[in-house]
Amino acid sequence: EEHIAIAIDGPAAAGKSTVAKIVAEKLNYIYVDTGAMYRALTLKALNDGVDPSDEAAVINLLLETNIELANDSTGQRVILDGKDVTEEIRYQPVSANVSYIAKLTAVRQEMLKRQRELAKDRGVVMDGRDIGTHVLPGAQVKIFLVASVDERAKRRHDENIAKGIPSDLDQLKAEIEKRDEIDTNRETAPLVKADDAVELDTTSLSIHEVVHSILQEVEKYK
Ligand code: C5P
């Protein structure tokens, strides 16, 4: 059987992980949330007092860091050096610092290596910013999800509240805009739609509709 790779990219809080998880489940593929890897590294840097802009210090930290993504019935657990940090990596200090870590070239090179390893020889749905352009440029299906910043902030806010994560709508919106700006303007593997990606504006689409559109793209390769 052929192993299809599905790359789902787009700006912050566009609904990538929500639909990626469902698509992976329906196809019985593994789901890889690459943002969670950058977030886990950021959490460790903050905890260890490592300056997120110090490239040498951050890459050294990454090289001695184990990040595991465990798929289970609740979605994906993120294990940092043996400790479950699934919830902690969503907290505000991590969100506020992650894009500074993610713009470091050495960090991106190492993450790309690890992400390709995770995708090797299996059906995979991977979400992030540079999956279709750099990590899995040969992915059979590439999706670029967008939505208005107001809609994205509102969705993330509702999600936080539902999960019991502290949340402030205005602060969220500002943080999302800031992250998009840094992610879009960085030198290495910036946030950009791959030429061969299908763009979906999810502002007024339901989760079900987005999943359906992605599965239709997958059907073309089956
Ligand atoms: O997907 P999520 O919003 O959790 O990603 C957090 C941050 O990680 C992004 O804002 C971006 O800075 C970085 N990231 C990245 N490349 C990816 C995935 C995430 O630079 N493939």
XYZ file of C-alpha atoms and ligand atoms in Angstrom:
243
model
C 0.000 0.000 0.000
C 1.210 3.465 -0.804
C 2.161 5.770 2.052
C 0.652 9.161 1.462
C 2.040 12.238 3.171
C -0.381 15.058 3.909
C 1.127 18.457 4.739
C -1.086 21.003 6.462
C 0.387 24.473 6.856
C -0.923 27.917 7.671
C -0.797 30.769 10.172
C -1.327 30.443 13.918
C -4.635 29.071 15.162
C -6.086 28.448 11.692
C -7.446 25.087 12.845
C -4.598 22.972 11.477
C -4.222 20.594 14.403
C -7.968 20.094 14.856
C -8.522 18.948 11.280
C -5.145 17.189 10.959
C -6.005 14.991 13.941
C -9.388 14.019 12.483
C -7.970 13.337 9.012
C -5.202 11.162 10.519
C -7.724 9.204 12.554
C -10.010 8.610 9.562
C -7.121 7.353 7.417
C -5.408 5.515 10.267
C -2.258 7.567 9.664
C -0.010 9.021 12.318
C -0.436 12.666 13.200
C 2.607 14.874 13.783
C 2.146 18.353 15.255
C 5.477 20.018 14.470
C 4.517 23.192 16.351
C 4.433 21.068 19.510
C 8.112 20.234 18.967
C 9.088 23.910 18.792
C 6.879 24.601 21.801
C 8.462 21.807 23.848
C 11.944 23.154 23.123
C 10.777 26.654 24.047
C 9.355 25.427 27.353
C 12.664 23.774 28.199
C 14.643 26.900 27.263
C 12.417 29.051 29.478
C 12.669 26.593 32.376
C 16.455 26.367 32.019
C 16.950 30.124 31.683
C 18.295 29.843 28.127
C 17.902 33.036 26.068
C 15.606 32.206 23.084
C 17.733 34.375 20.782
C 21.038 32.687 21.701
C 21.352 30.303 18.749
C 24.363 28.359 20.042
C 22.817 27.843 23.468
C 19.421 26.842 22.053
C 20.804 24.355 19.516
C 22.987 22.766 22.203
C 19.919 22.467 24.370
C 17.940 20.847 21.539
C 20.682 18.306 20.852
C 20.354 17.024 24.403
C 16.558 17.126 24.380
C 14.202 14.250 23.708
C 10.805 15.182 22.304
C 8.278 12.434 21.783
C 4.884 12.751 20.157
C 2.660 9.949 21.368
C -0.594 9.358 19.521
C -3.383 8.160 21.799
C -7.177 8.265 21.953
C -7.166 11.870 23.220
C -5.077 12.994 20.247
C -1.407 13.598 20.798
C 0.584 13.719 24.030
C 3.840 15.653 24.022
C 6.608 14.108 26.109
C 9.639 16.283 26.895
C 12.557 14.292 28.349
C 10.109 11.746 29.691
C 7.667 14.261 31.173
C 4.179 14.905 29.785
C 4.022 18.627 28.863
C 0.953 18.468 26.595
C -0.886 21.192 28.486
C 2.086 23.285 29.609
C 3.316 23.974 26.067
C 0.036 25.789 25.283
C 0.531 28.372 28.005
C 1.159 32.022 27.187
C 4.895 32.336 27.993
C 5.626 29.533 25.538
C 3.372 31.058 22.840
C 5.040 34.429 23.341
C 8.567 33.032 22.870
C 8.258 30.121 20.461
C 8.666 32.117 17.239
C 12.035 33.480 18.397
C 13.272 29.923 18.902
C 11.700 28.734 15.637
C 13.503 31.342 13.569
C 16.933 29.983 14.500
C 18.392 28.222 11.440
C 20.296 25.555 13.383
C 17.163 24.695 15.329
C 15.111 24.376 12.130
C 17.717 22.087 10.535
C 17.626 19.700 13.496
C 13.819 19.782 13.721
C 13.529 19.065 9.983
C 15.727 15.991 10.431
C 13.620 14.721 13.314
C 10.355 15.454 11.514
C 11.403 13.583 8.367
C 12.400 10.634 10.522
C 8.916 10.596 12.094
C 7.296 10.610 8.645
C 9.475 7.892 7.155
C 7.765 4.921 5.502
C 4.296 5.548 6.833
C 1.084 7.387 6.171
C 1.374 10.724 7.912
C -0.535 13.930 8.466
C 1.914 16.610 9.531
C 0.984 20.165 10.427
C 3.150 23.254 10.801
C 4.441 26.210 8.803
C 7.024 24.738 6.421
C 5.866 21.156 5.930
C 4.807 21.495 2.291
C 7.703 23.786 1.411
C 10.646 22.208 3.298
C 10.003 19.242 5.572
C 7.975 17.104 3.144
C 8.250 18.876 -0.223
C 7.200 15.626 -1.916
C 3.957 15.327 0.056
C 1.166 14.101 -2.219
C -1.397 16.360 -0.568
C -0.584 19.894 0.554
C -3.123 22.102 2.256
C -2.688 25.741 3.273
C -5.319 26.740 5.833
C -6.138 30.390 6.391
C -8.795 32.312 8.329
C -9.274 35.904 9.436
C -7.252 36.867 12.512
C -10.427 37.727 14.448
C -11.881 34.304 13.778
C -8.614 32.601 14.684
C -8.285 34.515 17.957
C -11.891 33.756 18.859
C -11.517 30.041 18.153
C -8.330 29.760 20.169
C -9.921 31.731 23.005
C -12.964 29.411 23.114
C -10.657 26.407 22.966
C -8.558 27.701 25.866
C -11.629 28.366 27.980
C -12.966 24.877 27.251
C -9.623 23.375 28.291
C -9.358 25.518 31.418
C -6.325 27.385 30.070
C -6.151 31.064 31.147
C -7.090 33.237 28.146
C -7.514 36.894 27.190
C -9.019 37.527 23.731
C -7.230 40.814 22.962
C -3.902 39.483 24.164
C -4.435 36.344 22.084
C -5.135 38.338 18.948
C -2.018 40.462 19.437
C 0.085 37.389 20.097
C -1.238 35.567 17.017
C -0.478 38.585 14.818
C 3.002 38.890 16.298
C 3.773 35.211 15.757
C 2.532 35.315 12.151
C 4.718 38.342 11.504
C 7.863 36.681 12.877
C 7.071 33.347 11.186
C 6.404 35.034 7.824
C 9.452 37.278 7.844
C 12.139 34.926 9.096
C 14.935 33.945 6.749
C 14.833 30.174 7.096
C 11.730 28.297 5.934
C 9.240 31.106 6.507
C 5.495 30.671 6.654
C 4.371 30.699 3.024
C 1.981 28.677 0.900
C 3.728 26.061 -1.249
C 3.108 26.653 -4.971
C 1.351 23.314 -5.233
C -0.729 23.614 -2.034
C -4.508 23.923 -2.029
C -5.560 26.983 -0.064
C -8.669 26.706 2.110
C -10.145 29.728 3.857
C -11.826 28.266 6.927
C -13.290 31.521 8.275
C -16.834 30.444 7.495
C -16.319 26.692 7.149
C -17.117 24.089 9.790
C -14.504 21.573 10.945
C -16.475 18.906 9.102
C -16.364 20.863 5.844
C -12.617 21.388 6.063
C -12.003 17.699 6.836
C -14.228 16.750 3.912
C -12.293 18.978 1.482
C -8.972 17.512 2.617
C -10.246 13.938 2.268
C -11.382 14.780 -1.266
C -7.829 15.845 -2.101
C -6.562 12.566 -0.619
C -9.022 10.573 -2.729
C -7.310 11.843 -5.886
C -4.211 9.842 -4.889
C -5.882 6.611 -3.834
O 1.471 25.259 15.330
P 1.759 26.129 16.543
O 0.984 27.416 16.521
O 1.631 25.401 17.824
O 3.306 26.496 16.374
C 3.972 27.297 17.306
C 5.109 28.030 16.633
O 6.109 27.100 16.228
C 4.771 28.801 15.372
O 4.262 30.091 15.653
C 6.133 28.864 14.676
O 6.941 29.887 15.219
C 6.751 27.547 15.052
N 6.610 26.544 13.997
C 7.465 26.609 12.926
N 7.454 25.635 11.980
C 6.584 24.630 12.043
C 5.655 24.558 13.115
C 5.692 25.554 14.070
O 8.259 27.539 12.832
N 6.608 23.679 11.126
